[in-house]
């Protein structure tokens, strides 16, 4: 029987970017957008606040874009400061690359195991799904889900009792499965 765990975001991740006013390198997205029109061109930014000094920085979402090429529902969501749109914008690799920022997911996700303990069978198959592309080490997820220390999970991998088609020691942001042999 296959057990399914889900990695779910609990809040927006921090934005890793150097603050121009202080030495902090973390910004918190509050879900607010700024939209500015220049005749037939439009600019849009996601506003982020420095965690150290509270200074505001802008992440470019749209730059000198023809107004007619922007979907009206997208503009409405920006004007309404839609928090779901802020999450979509932060996960967009094009926006992150354009603004030269990275995301810090520490403390912004949780593992939902469905509340059930692992069955006492010889072989246990677990599928881990990601509700959002959150880069996490599978070893950390397995340790948290099974209630084991990470060192014990590492030992099980070395002994061949914990196997997967993916590399369990590097960060992943996509679905995978693993098998635990007791």
PDB file of N, CA and C in Angstrom, residues 77-114:
ATOM      1  N   UNK A  77      -6.231  41.426 -10.509  1.00  0.00           N
ATOM      2  CA  UNK A  77      -5.599  40.758  -9.362  1.00  0.00           C
ATOM      3  C   UNK A  77      -4.479  41.614  -8.780  1.00  0.00           C
ATOM      4  N   UNK A  78      -3.713  42.310  -9.638  1.00  0.00           N
ATOM      5  CA  UNK A  78      -2.659  43.198  -9.136  1.00  0.00           C
ATOM      6  C   UNK A  78      -3.257  44.377  -8.387  1.00  0.00           C
ATOM      7  N   UNK A  79      -4.313  44.975  -8.934  1.00  0.00           N
ATOM      8  CA  UNK A  79      -4.963  46.106  -8.267  1.00  0.00           C
ATOM      9  C   UNK A  79      -5.595  45.684  -6.946  1.00  0.00           C
ATOM     10  N   UNK A  80      -6.049  44.424  -6.844  1.00  0.00           N
ATOM     11  CA  UNK A  80      -6.648  43.907  -5.609  1.00  0.00           C
ATOM     12  C   UNK A  80      -5.610  43.374  -4.632  1.00  0.00           C
ATOM     13  N   UNK A  81      -4.314  43.424  -5.007  1.00  0.00           N
ATOM     14  CA  UNK A  81      -3.222  42.900  -4.166  1.00  0.00           C
ATOM     15  C   UNK A  81      -3.483  41.453  -3.752  1.00  0.00           C
ATOM     16  N   UNK A  82      -3.741  40.616  -4.730  1.00  0.00           N
ATOM     17  CA  UNK A  82      -4.066  39.208  -4.514  1.00  0.00           C
ATOM     18  C   UNK A  82      -2.849  38.453  -3.967  1.00  0.00           C
ATOM     19  N   UNK A  83      -2.933  37.904  -2.735  1.00  0.00           N
ATOM     20  CA  UNK A  83      -1.791  37.174  -2.164  1.00  0.00           C
ATOM     21  C   UNK A  83      -1.442  35.913  -2.958  1.00  0.00           C
ATOM     22  N   UNK A  84      -2.434  35.272  -3.588  1.00  0.00           N
ATOM     23  CA  UNK A  84      -2.151  34.095  -4.415  1.00  0.00           C
ATOM     24  C   UNK A  84      -1.325  34.485  -5.630  1.00  0.00           C
ATOM     25  N   UNK A  85      -1.570  35.663  -6.179  1.00  0.00           N
ATOM     26  CA  UNK A  85      -0.770  36.147  -7.308  1.00  0.00           C
ATOM     27  C   UNK A  85       0.655  36.436  -6.856  1.00  0.00           C
ATOM     28  N   UNK A  86       0.822  36.971  -5.650  1.00  0.00           N
ATOM     29  CA  UNK A  86       2.165  37.217  -5.116  1.00  0.00           C
ATOM     30  C   UNK A  86       2.943  35.906  -5.010  1.00  0.00           C
ATOM     31  N   UNK A  87       2.279  34.843  -4.571  1.00  0.00           N
ATOM     32  CA  UNK A  87       2.934  33.531  -4.481  1.00  0.00           C
ATOM     33  C   UNK A  87       3.314  33.029  -5.872  1.00  0.00           C
ATOM     34  N   UNK A  88       2.425  33.200  -6.855  1.00  0.00           N
ATOM     35  CA  UNK A  88       2.726  32.786  -8.232  1.00  0.00           C
ATOM     36  C   UNK A  88       3.913  33.554  -8.782  1.00  0.00           C
ATOM     37  N   UNK A  89       3.952  34.863  -8.534  1.00  0.00           N
ATOM     38  CA  UNK A  89       5.041  35.705  -9.032  1.00  0.00           C
ATOM     39  C   UNK A  89       6.370  35.284  -8.411  1.00  0.00           C
ATOM     40  N   UNK A  90       6.377  35.015  -7.104  1.00  0.00           N
ATOM     41  CA  UNK A  90       7.615  34.607  -6.439  1.00  0.00           C
ATOM     42  C   UNK A  90       8.121  33.259  -6.953  1.00  0.00           C
ATOM     43  N   UNK A  91       7.210  32.364  -7.331  1.00  0.00           N
ATOM     44  CA  UNK A  91       7.631  31.047  -7.828  1.00  0.00           C
ATOM     45  C   UNK A  91       8.053  31.081  -9.292  1.00  0.00           C
ATOM     46  N   UNK A  92       7.774  32.167  -9.992  1.00  0.00           N
ATOM     47  CA  UNK A  92       8.097  32.273 -11.411  1.00  0.00           C
ATOM     48  C   UNK A  92       9.609  32.447 -11.593  1.00  0.00           C
ATOM     49  N   UNK A  93      10.279  31.479 -12.250  1.00  0.00           N
ATOM     50  CA  UNK A  93      11.732  31.580 -12.413  1.00  0.00           C
ATOM     51  C   UNK A  93      12.157  32.768 -13.279  1.00  0.00           C
ATOM     52  N   UNK A  94      11.313  33.193 -14.206  1.00  0.00           N
ATOM     53  CA  UNK A  94      11.650  34.348 -15.054  1.00  0.00           C
ATOM     54  C   UNK A  94      11.715  35.619 -14.212  1.00  0.00           C
ATOM     55  N   UNK A  95      10.761  35.803 -13.307  1.00  0.00           N
ATOM     56  CA  UNK A  95      10.750  36.977 -12.431  1.00  0.00           C
ATOM     57  C   UNK A  95      11.950  36.943 -11.491  1.00  0.00           C
ATOM     58  N   UNK A  96      12.256  35.782 -10.935  1.00  0.00           N
ATOM     59  CA  UNK A  96      13.413  35.672 -10.025  1.00  0.00           C
ATOM     60  C   UNK A  96      14.716  35.964 -10.754  1.00  0.00           C
ATOM     61  N   UNK A  97      14.861  35.464 -11.967  1.00  0.00           N
ATOM     62  CA  UNK A  97      16.088  35.689 -12.730  1.00  0.00           C
ATOM     63  C   UNK A  97      16.205  37.169 -13.126  1.00  0.00           C
ATOM     64  N   UNK A  98      15.103  37.773 -13.565  1.00  0.00           N
ATOM     65  CA  UNK A  98      15.109  39.181 -13.974  1.00  0.00           C
ATOM     66  C   UNK A  98      15.516  40.089 -12.819  1.00  0.00           C
ATOM     67  N   UNK A  99      15.064  39.762 -11.618  1.00  0.00           N
ATOM     68  CA  UNK A  99      15.346  40.585 -10.444  1.00  0.00           C
ATOM     69  C   UNK A  99      16.571  40.133  -9.661  1.00  0.00           C
ATOM     70  N   UNK A 100      17.217  39.070 -10.117  1.00  0.00           N
ATOM     71  CA  UNK A 100      18.414  38.517  -9.470  1.00  0.00           C
ATOM     72  C   UNK A 100      18.176  38.249  -7.978  1.00  0.00           C
ATOM     73  N   UNK A 101      17.103  37.489  -7.692  1.00  0.00           N
ATOM     74  CA  UNK A 101      16.777  37.134  -6.317  1.00  0.00           C
ATOM     75  C   UNK A 101      16.618  35.619  -6.203  1.00  0.00           C
ATOM     76  N   UNK A 102      16.711  35.146  -4.989  1.00  0.00           N
ATOM     77  CA  UNK A 102      16.460  33.735  -4.675  1.00  0.00           C
ATOM     78  C   UNK A 102      15.403  33.704  -3.567  1.00  0.00           C
ATOM     79  N   UNK A 103      14.883  32.521  -3.299  1.00  0.00           N
ATOM     80  CA  UNK A 103      13.872  32.366  -2.250  1.00  0.00           C
ATOM     81  C   UNK A 103      14.443  31.570  -1.086  1.00  0.00           C
ATOM     82  N   UNK A 104      14.089  31.961   0.118  1.00  0.00           N
ATOM     83  CA  UNK A 104      14.463  31.260   1.336  1.00  0.00           C
ATOM     84  C   UNK A 104      13.191  30.638   1.910  1.00  0.00           C
ATOM     85  N   UNK A 105      13.060  29.305   1.791  1.00  0.00           N
ATOM     86  CA  UNK A 105      11.851  28.596   2.213  1.00  0.00           C
ATOM     87  C   UNK A 105      11.906  28.127   3.657  1.00  0.00           C
ATOM     88  N   UNK A 106      12.961  28.435   4.407  1.00  0.00           N
ATOM     89  CA  UNK A 106      13.052  27.979   5.797  1.00  0.00           C
ATOM     90  C   UNK A 106      11.868  28.500   6.608  1.00  0.00           C
ATOM     91  N   UNK A 107      11.142  27.586   7.226  1.00  0.00           N
ATOM     92  CA  UNK A 107      10.000  27.940   8.051  1.00  0.00           C
ATOM     93  C   UNK A 107       8.748  28.316   7.275  1.00  0.00           C
ATOM     94  N   UNK A 108       8.762  28.148   5.950  1.00  0.00           N
ATOM     95  CA  UNK A 108       7.606  28.551   5.134  1.00  0.00           C
ATOM     96  C   UNK A 108       6.851  27.356   4.566  1.00  0.00           C
ATOM     97  N   UNK A 109       7.122  26.150   5.090  1.00  0.00           N
ATOM     98  CA  UNK A 109       6.440  24.949   4.599  1.00  0.00           C
ATOM     99  C   UNK A 109       6.257  23.966   5.749  1.00  0.00           C
ATOM    100  N   UNK A 110       5.385  22.984   5.504  1.00  0.00           N
ATOM    101  CA  UNK A 110       5.193  21.900   6.479  1.00  0.00           C
ATOM    102  C   UNK A 110       4.951  20.599   5.724  1.00  0.00           C
ATOM    103  N   UNK A 111       5.222  19.506   6.395  1.00  0.00           N
ATOM    104  CA  UNK A 111       4.997  18.180   5.821  1.00  0.00           C
ATOM    105  C   UNK A 111       3.706  17.631   6.401  1.00  0.00           C
ATOM    106  N   UNK A 112       2.757  17.329   5.522  1.00  0.00           N
ATOM    107  CA  UNK A 112       1.469  16.766   5.938  1.00  0.00           C
ATOM    108  C   UNK A 112       1.503  15.268   5.662  1.00  0.00           C
ATOM    109  N   UNK A 113       1.584  14.465   6.717  1.00  0.00           N
ATOM    110  CA  UNK A 113       1.635  13.007   6.576  1.00  0.00           C
ATOM    111  C   UNK A 113       0.258  12.381   6.660  1.00  0.00           C
ATOM    112  N   UNK A 114      -0.766  13.186   6.758  1.00  0.00           N
ATOM    113  CA  UNK A 114      -2.119  12.670   6.866  1.00  0.00           C
ATOM    114  C   UNK A 114      -2.481  12.258   8.284  1.00  0.00           C
TER     115      UNK A 114
END
